[in-house]
Structures are given as C-alpha cells and as structure tokens.
PDB file of C-alpha atoms in Angstrom:
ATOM      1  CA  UNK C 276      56.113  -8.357  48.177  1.00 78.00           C
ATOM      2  CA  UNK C 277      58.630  -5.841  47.404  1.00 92.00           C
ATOM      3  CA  UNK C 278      60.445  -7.803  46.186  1.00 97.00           C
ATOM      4  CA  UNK C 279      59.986  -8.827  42.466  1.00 98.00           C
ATOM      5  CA  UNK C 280      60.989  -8.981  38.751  1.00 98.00           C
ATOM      6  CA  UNK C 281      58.555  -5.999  36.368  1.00 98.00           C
ATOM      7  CA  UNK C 282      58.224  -6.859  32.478  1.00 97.00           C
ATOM      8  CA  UNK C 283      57.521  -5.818  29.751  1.00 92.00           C
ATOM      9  CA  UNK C 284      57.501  -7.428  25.831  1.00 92.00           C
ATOM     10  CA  UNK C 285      56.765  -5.626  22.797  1.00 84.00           C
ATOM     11  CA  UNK C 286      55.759  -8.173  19.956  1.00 83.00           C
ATOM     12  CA  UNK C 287      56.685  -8.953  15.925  1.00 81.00           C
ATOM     13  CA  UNK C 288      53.173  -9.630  15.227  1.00 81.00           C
ATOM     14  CA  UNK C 289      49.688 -10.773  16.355  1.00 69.00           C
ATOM     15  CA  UNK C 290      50.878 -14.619  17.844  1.00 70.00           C
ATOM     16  CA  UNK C 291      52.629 -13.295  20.306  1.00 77.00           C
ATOM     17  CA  UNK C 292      55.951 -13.589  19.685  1.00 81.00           C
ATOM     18  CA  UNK C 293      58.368 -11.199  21.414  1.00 82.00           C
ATOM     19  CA  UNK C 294      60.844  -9.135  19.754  1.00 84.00           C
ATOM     20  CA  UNK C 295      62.127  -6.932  22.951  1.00 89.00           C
ATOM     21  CA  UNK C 296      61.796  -7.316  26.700  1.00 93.00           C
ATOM     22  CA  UNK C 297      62.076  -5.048  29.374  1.00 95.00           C
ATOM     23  CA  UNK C 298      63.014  -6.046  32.925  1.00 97.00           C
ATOM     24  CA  UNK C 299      63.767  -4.383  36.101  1.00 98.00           C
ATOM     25  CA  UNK C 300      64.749  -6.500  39.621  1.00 98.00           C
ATOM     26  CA  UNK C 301      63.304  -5.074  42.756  1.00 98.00           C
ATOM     27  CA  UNK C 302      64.741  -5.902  45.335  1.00 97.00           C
ATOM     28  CA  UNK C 303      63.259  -4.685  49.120  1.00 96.00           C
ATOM     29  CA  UNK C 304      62.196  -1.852  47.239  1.00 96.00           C
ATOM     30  CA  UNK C 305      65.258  -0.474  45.183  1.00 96.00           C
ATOM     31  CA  UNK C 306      66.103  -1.466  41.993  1.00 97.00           C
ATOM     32  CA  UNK C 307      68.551  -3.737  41.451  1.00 98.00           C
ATOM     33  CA  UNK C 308      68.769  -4.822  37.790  1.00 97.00           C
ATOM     34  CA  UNK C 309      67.754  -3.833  34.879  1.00 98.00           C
ATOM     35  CA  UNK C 310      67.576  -5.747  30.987  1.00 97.00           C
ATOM     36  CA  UNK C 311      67.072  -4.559  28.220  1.00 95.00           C
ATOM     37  CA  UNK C 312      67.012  -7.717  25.421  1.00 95.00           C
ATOM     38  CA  UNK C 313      66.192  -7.527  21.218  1.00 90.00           C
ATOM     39  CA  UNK C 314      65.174 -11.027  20.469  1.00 92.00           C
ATOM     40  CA  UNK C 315      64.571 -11.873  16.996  1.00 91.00           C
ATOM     41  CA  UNK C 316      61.380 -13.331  16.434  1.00 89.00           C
ATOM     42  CA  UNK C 317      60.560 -16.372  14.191  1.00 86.00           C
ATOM     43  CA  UNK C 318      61.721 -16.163  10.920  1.00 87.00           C
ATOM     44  CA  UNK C 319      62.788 -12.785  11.749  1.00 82.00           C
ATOM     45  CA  UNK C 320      58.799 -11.457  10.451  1.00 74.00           C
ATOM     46  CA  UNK C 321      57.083  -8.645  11.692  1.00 83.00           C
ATOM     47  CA  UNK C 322      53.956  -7.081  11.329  1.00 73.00           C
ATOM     48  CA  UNK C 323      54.175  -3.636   9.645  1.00 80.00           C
ATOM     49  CA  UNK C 324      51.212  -2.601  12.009  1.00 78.00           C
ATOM     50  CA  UNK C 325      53.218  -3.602  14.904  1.00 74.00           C
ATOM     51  CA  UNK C 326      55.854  -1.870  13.557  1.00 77.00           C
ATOM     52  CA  UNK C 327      54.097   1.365  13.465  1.00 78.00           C
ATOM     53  CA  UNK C 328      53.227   0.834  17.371  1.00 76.00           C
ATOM     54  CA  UNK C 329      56.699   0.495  18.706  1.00 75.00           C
ATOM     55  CA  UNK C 330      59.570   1.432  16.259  1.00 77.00           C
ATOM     56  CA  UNK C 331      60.839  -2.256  16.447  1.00 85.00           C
ATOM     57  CA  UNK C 332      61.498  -3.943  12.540  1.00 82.00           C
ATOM     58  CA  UNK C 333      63.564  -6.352  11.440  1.00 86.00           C
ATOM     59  CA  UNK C 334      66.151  -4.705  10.437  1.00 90.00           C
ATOM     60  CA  UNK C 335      67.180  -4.041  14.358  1.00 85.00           C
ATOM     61  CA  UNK C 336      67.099  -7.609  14.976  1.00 91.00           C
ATOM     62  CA  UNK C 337      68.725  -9.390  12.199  1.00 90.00           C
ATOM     63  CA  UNK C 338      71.259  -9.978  14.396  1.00 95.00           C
ATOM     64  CA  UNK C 339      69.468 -10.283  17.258  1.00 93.00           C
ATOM     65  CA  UNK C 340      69.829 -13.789  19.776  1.00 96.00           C
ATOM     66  CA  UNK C 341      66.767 -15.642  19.774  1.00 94.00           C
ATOM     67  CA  UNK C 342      64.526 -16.663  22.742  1.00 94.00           C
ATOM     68  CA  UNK C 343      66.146 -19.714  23.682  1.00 94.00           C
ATOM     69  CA  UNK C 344      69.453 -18.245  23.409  1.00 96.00           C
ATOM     70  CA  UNK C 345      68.473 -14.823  26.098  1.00 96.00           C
ATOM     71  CA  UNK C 346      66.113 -17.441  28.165  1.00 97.00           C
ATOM     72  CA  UNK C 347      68.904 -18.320  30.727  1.00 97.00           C
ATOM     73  CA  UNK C 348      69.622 -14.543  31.506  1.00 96.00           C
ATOM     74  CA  UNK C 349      65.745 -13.614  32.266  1.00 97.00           C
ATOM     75  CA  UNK C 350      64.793 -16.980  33.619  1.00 98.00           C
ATOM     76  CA  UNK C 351      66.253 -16.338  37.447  1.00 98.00           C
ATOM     77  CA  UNK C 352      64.343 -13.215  37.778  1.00 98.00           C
ATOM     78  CA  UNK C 353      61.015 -15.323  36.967  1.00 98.00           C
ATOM     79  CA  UNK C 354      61.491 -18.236  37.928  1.00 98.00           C
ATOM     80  CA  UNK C 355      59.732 -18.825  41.285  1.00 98.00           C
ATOM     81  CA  UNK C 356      59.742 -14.982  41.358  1.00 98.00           C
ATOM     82  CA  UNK C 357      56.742 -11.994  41.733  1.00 98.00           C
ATOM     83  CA  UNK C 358      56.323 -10.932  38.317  1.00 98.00           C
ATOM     84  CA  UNK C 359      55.158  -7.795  37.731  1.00 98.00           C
ATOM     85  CA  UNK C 360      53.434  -6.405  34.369  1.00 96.00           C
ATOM     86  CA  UNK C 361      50.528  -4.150  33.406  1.00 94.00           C
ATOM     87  CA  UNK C 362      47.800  -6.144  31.643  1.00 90.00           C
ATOM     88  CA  UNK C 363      49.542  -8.906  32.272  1.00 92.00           C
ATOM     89  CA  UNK C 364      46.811 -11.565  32.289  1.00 92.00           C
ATOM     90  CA  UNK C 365      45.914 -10.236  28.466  1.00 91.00           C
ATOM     91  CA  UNK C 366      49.445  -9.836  27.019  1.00 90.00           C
ATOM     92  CA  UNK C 367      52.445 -10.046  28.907  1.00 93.00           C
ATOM     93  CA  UNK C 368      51.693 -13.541  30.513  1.00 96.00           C
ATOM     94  CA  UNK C 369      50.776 -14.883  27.487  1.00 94.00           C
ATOM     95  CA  UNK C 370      53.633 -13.426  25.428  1.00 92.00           C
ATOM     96  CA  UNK C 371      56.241 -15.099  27.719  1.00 95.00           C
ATOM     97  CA  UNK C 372      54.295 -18.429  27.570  1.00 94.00           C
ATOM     98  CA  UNK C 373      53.789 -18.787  23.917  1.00 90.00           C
ATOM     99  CA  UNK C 374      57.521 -17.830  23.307  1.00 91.00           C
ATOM    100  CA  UNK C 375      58.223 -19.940  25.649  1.00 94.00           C
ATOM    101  CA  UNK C 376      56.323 -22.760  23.716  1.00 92.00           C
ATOM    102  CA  UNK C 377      57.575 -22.180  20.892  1.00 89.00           C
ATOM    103  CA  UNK C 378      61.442 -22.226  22.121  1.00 92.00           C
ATOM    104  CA  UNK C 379      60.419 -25.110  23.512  1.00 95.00           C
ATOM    105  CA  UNK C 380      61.142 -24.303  27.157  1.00 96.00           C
ATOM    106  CA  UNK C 381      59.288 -25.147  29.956  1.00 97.00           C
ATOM    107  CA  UNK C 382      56.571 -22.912  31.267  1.00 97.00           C
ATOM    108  CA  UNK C 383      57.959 -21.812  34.718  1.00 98.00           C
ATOM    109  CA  UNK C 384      56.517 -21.337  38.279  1.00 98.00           C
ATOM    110  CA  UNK C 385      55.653 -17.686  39.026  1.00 98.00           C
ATOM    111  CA  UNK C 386      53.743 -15.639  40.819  1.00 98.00           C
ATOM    112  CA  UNK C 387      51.627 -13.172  38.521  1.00 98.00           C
ATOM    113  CA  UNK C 388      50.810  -9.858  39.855  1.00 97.00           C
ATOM    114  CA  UNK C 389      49.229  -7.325  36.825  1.00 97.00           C
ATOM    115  CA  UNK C 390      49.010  -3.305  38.131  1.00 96.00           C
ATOM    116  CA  UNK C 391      45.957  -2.963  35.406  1.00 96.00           C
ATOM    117  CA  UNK C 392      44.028  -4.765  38.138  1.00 96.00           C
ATOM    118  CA  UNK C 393      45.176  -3.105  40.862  1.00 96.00           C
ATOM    119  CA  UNK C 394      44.702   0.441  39.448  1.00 96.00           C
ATOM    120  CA  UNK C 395      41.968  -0.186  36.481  1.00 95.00           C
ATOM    121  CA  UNK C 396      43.524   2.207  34.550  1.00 94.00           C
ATOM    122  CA  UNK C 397      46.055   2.209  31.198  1.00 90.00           C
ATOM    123  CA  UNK C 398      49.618   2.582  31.591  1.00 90.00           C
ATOM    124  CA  UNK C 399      49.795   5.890  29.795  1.00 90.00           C
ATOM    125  CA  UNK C 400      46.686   7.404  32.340  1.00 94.00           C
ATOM    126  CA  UNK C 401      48.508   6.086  34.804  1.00 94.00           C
ATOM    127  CA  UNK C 402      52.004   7.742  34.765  1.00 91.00           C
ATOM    128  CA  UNK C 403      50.623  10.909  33.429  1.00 93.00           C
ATOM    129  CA  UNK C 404      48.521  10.654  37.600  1.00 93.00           C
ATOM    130  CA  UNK C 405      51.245   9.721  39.026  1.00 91.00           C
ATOM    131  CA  UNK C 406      53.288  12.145  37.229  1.00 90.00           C
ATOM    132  CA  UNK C 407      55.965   9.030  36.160  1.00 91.00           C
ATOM    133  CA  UNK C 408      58.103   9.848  32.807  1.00 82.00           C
ATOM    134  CA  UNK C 409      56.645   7.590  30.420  1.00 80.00           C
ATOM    135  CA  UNK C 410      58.383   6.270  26.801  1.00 76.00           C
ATOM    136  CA  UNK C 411      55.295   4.490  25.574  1.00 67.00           C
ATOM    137  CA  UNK C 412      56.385   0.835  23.998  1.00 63.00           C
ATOM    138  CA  UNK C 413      59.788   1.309  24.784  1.00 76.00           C
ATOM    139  CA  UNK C 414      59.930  -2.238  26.610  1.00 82.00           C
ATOM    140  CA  UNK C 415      62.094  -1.015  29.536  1.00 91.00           C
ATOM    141  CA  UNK C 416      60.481   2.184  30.154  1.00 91.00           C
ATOM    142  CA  UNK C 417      56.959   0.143  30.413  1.00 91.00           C
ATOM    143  CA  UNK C 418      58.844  -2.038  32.801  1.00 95.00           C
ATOM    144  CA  UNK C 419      60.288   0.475  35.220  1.00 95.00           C
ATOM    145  CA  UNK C 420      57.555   2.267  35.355  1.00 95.00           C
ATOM    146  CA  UNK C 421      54.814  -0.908  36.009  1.00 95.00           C
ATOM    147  CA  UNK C 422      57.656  -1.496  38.722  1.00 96.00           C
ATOM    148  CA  UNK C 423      57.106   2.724  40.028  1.00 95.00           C
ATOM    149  CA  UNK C 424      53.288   1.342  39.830  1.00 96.00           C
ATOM    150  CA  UNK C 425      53.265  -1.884  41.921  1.00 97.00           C
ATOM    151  CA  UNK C 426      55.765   0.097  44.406  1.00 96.00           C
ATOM    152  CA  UNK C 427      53.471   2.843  45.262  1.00 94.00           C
ATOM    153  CA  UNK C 428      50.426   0.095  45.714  1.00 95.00           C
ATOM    154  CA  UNK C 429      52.061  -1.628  48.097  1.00 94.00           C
ATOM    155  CA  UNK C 430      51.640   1.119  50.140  1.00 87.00           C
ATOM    156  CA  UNK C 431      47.816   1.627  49.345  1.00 68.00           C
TER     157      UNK C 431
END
C-alpha cells in the first residue's frame, strides 16, 4: 500500500466540475511524480464564492486544456491504482466522476482510500499535528500533503 497516486481538485462551482488538480505518485514510499494541471471548466464559469475559497477564476484558465484533453496524462496514475484524497468519499471521488461524466470518459477502476477516515480530522488540523507545511486549496499542496498523511498511517 505504499504505493499510490494522492489528489486533490479544487472546483469552478457547486456541480463539481474541476478547474485544478493536484497529484503526487508514490511509489514504495518516495515520491515519484508530481502534476500540477489548470483545466478549464465548462463554459469556462465559475462561482465567485468558489473563487473567494481558492484564488482560481477564469481569467487563469481561459486558456486552459479541458478535461478530456489532460485525462490521458492523470489517467495511468488512477487507473487500477490506490488513490489517495482527504474527504474523498464527499468531494474528491465525486469531482473526478462527474468530470469524468461530463467529458464523457469512462469511470475507471480504482481503489479509494480517503485519510479523513483514517484520521477523523480536517486537513488543516491535521498538518498543523503533524507539523506538515500546509497551502490551503492550493490543489498540489492538498495533494502532497494527504500523500505525507496516508504515509505516516501506514505505519499506525
């Protein structure tokens, strides 16, 4: 189990669909990748609310590839993969699925592992414990450190 893809999406509004992700490949432990993707969401819309939470508007991806266009660099590290995110189950999960759907792209085969259930705790309690530098919302920063997270558990 330590080996596995961590992720993280920040979203353009409340259905879900992604605007950034955040990956990081473990691989026996170390990491061995890390992505850093703007994808511009449908029709390019945002909400200003989700705006205000991460910094993310449309102006930074105008230009931006959409989903379907980035899928094929993310899909090997979750495809058939561990995959890794905090609160998973209520938002990370069902980000990737419903852009997914909505690129219409199948739904792949992954294992789902979510540190909120492990540890019971939010992110931001979390690193400030485990004294882990922590850039709130900043998709890759989330990622590596759910990926500090799962590491230490597995060692629980």
């Amino acid at each position: 189990m330590n080996t596995f893809t961590a992720v993280d999406f920040e979203t353009a509004t409340g259905y879900r669909n992604g605007c950034q992700i955040g990956l990081v490949r473990v691989e026996n432990g170390i990491t061995a990748k890390e992505i850093n993707l703007s994808v511009q969401p449908p029709g390019n819309f945002y909400w200003s609310r989700f705006t205000e939470i991460h910094g993310i508007s449309s102006k930074q991806t105008i230009n931006a590839p959409s989903f379907d266009q980035i899928w094929q660099i993310i899909e090997p590290y979750i495809s058939n993969q561990n995959v890794v995110a905090h609160n998973s189950f209520g938002f990370d999960f069902p980000v990737l699925e419903k852009t997914l759907d909505h690129s219409n792209l199948p739904i792949p085969n992954y294992n789902k592992i979510c540190t909120y259930k492990i540890y019971g705790s939010k992110l931001s309690n979390l690193c400030r414990q485990h004294n882990i530098l922590l850039n709130h919302h900043d998709e890759l920063s989330d990622a590596k450190d759910c990926a500090e997270l799962y590491l230490r558990s597995l060692s629980l």
